[in-house]
DNA sequence: AACATTTATCGTAAAATTACGATTAAGAGA
DNA sequence: TCTCTTAATCGTAATTTTACGATAAATGTT
């Protein structure tokens, strides 16, 4: 069906999946890395940095924005993008907890 | 086109995206959480735990296995699944580094 | 006002994802 | 051997994702 049955899972599981999914594309990883590295964060700079068309980059930015990982503010004719601190910390905490919840054991596999 | 241009990005970006993408579905988050919680990790138990059909769960397990996050060993007629320690630590480190690379600043947005 | 720049959206197409039932394959037990 | 259990794979369908060019919207400039 192509549509995940999100109503069957917990809000936490859906939230974590949403955040992880937003990071589940190399272009979006590249965007995040670029935003972390440079504080400038003008949309055009991101487009120049990525090997993708302007419209495709715009689409990736939209997905990151929808997930809440970044935010954009209009700055004259251009748009200034940057990491959304609140959601970023939440993602860091949620995924960090998941990773730390596993402690290495030689139980079966 | 539906096919991401992975050849345009760095190996690191592709690796991080692959790992994040594997976690980008609530069912797969639920599987991971279950594997962390229980050490038993028999495939049938996972199927019983999730609100999805056996074939769908099998598909999700395959994706997690392809990403390297879990591994399965045949145990008689059933299969024992568990976290793949090596890749898990790698994912933890890579995504952890990404999250920590951002330091809160009130530069523009 | 006309024009240029910047970015979002629209339209489109190919491919991947999600999901399920049905079937197959492999091993355990009678 | 035949049967049962378990799990992977196949076939199929709907939806989403990825990508691009073209167009539109918004702002700044001349």
GROMACS .gro file of C-alpha atoms in nm, chain A residues 23-107:
model
   85
   23UNK     CA    1   1.809   1.212   0.787
   24UNK     CA    2   1.771   0.910   0.559
   25UNK     CA    3   1.903   1.068   0.242
   26UNK     CA    4   2.261   1.170   0.162
   27UNK     CA    5   2.147   1.506   0.028
   28UNK     CA    6   1.978   1.588   0.355
   29UNK     CA    7   2.280   1.471   0.552
   30UNK     CA    8   2.489   1.702   0.334
   31UNK     CA    9   2.251   1.990   0.397
   32UNK     CA   10   2.268   1.939   0.772
   33UNK     CA   11   2.648   1.914   0.765
   34UNK     CA   12   2.665   2.232   0.562
   35UNK     CA   13   2.433   2.417   0.800
   36UNK     CA   14   2.642   2.301   1.096
   37UNK     CA   15   2.966   2.404   0.929
   38UNK     CA   16   2.861   2.741   0.795
   39UNK     CA   17   2.653   2.975   0.998
   40UNK     CA   18   2.545   3.165   0.687
   41UNK     CA   19   2.275   2.922   0.576
   42UNK     CA   20   2.138   3.105   0.272
   43UNK     CA   21   1.934   2.875   0.052
   44UNK     CA   22   2.127   2.961  -0.263
   45UNK     CA   23   2.454   2.857  -0.098
   46UNK     CA   24   2.308   2.516  -0.023
   47UNK     CA   25   2.194   2.477  -0.383
   48UNK     CA   26   2.544   2.567  -0.503
   49UNK     CA   27   2.695   2.315  -0.263
   50UNK     CA   28   2.480   2.019  -0.366
   51UNK     CA   29   2.497   1.823  -0.694
   52UNK     CA   30   2.123   1.858  -0.743
   53UNK     CA   31   1.890   2.100  -0.909
   54UNK     CA   32   1.743   2.398  -0.730
   55UNK     CA   33   1.396   2.245  -0.717
   56UNK     CA   34   1.522   1.916  -0.578
   57UNK     CA   35   1.721   2.090  -0.307
   58UNK     CA   36   1.414   2.296  -0.224
   59UNK     CA   37   1.221   1.973  -0.183
   60UNK     CA   38   1.480   1.828   0.054
   61UNK     CA   39   1.480   2.151   0.255
   62UNK     CA   40   1.104   2.124   0.281
   63UNK     CA   41   1.128   1.772   0.419
   64UNK     CA   42   1.386   1.873   0.678
   65UNK     CA   43   1.162   2.166   0.771
   66UNK     CA   44   0.853   1.945   0.794
   67UNK     CA   45   1.041   1.710   1.026
   68UNK     CA   46   1.134   2.016   1.229
   69UNK     CA   47   1.509   1.970   1.203
   70UNK     CA   48   1.564   2.302   1.030
   71UNK     CA   49   1.383   2.632   1.003
   72UNK     CA   50   1.395   2.911   0.752
   73UNK     CA   51   1.340   3.280   0.785
   74UNK     CA   52   1.288   3.517   0.496
   75UNK     CA   53   1.579   3.754   0.451
   76UNK     CA   54   1.498   3.992   0.171
   77UNK     CA   55   1.466   3.805  -0.154
   78UNK     CA   56   1.646   3.500  -0.016
   79UNK     CA   57   1.578   3.261   0.270
   80UNK     CA   58   1.805   3.194   0.565
   81UNK     CA   59   1.806   2.835   0.678
   82UNK     CA   60   1.949   2.692   0.996
   83UNK     CA   61   1.922   2.409   1.243
   84UNK     CA   62   1.611   2.418   1.460
   85UNK     CA   63   1.764   2.393   1.801
   86UNK     CA   64   1.459   2.257   1.985
   87UNK     CA   65   1.387   1.966   1.752
   88UNK     CA   66   1.757   1.903   1.706
   89UNK     CA   67   1.804   1.847   2.078
   90UNK     CA   68   1.497   1.627   2.085
   91UNK     CA   69   1.626   1.413   1.799
   92UNK     CA   70   1.965   1.395   1.963
   93UNK     CA   71   1.807   1.279   2.288
   94UNK     CA   72   1.562   1.031   2.137
   95UNK     CA   73   1.804   0.863   1.900
   96UNK     CA   74   2.082   0.888   2.156
   97UNK     CA   75   1.866   0.706   2.409
   98UNK     CA   76   1.790   0.436   2.155
   99UNK     CA   77   2.155   0.382   2.079
  100UNK     CA   78   2.248   0.375   2.446
  101UNK     CA   79   1.963   0.144   2.537
  102UNK     CA   80   2.151  -0.143   2.378
  103UNK     CA   81   2.429  -0.296   2.578
  104UNK     CA   82   2.651  -0.546   2.405
  105UNK     CA   83   2.570  -0.904   2.501
  106UNK     CA   84   2.670  -1.237   2.354
  107UNK     CA   85   2.332  -1.396   2.415
   0.00000   0.00000   0.00000
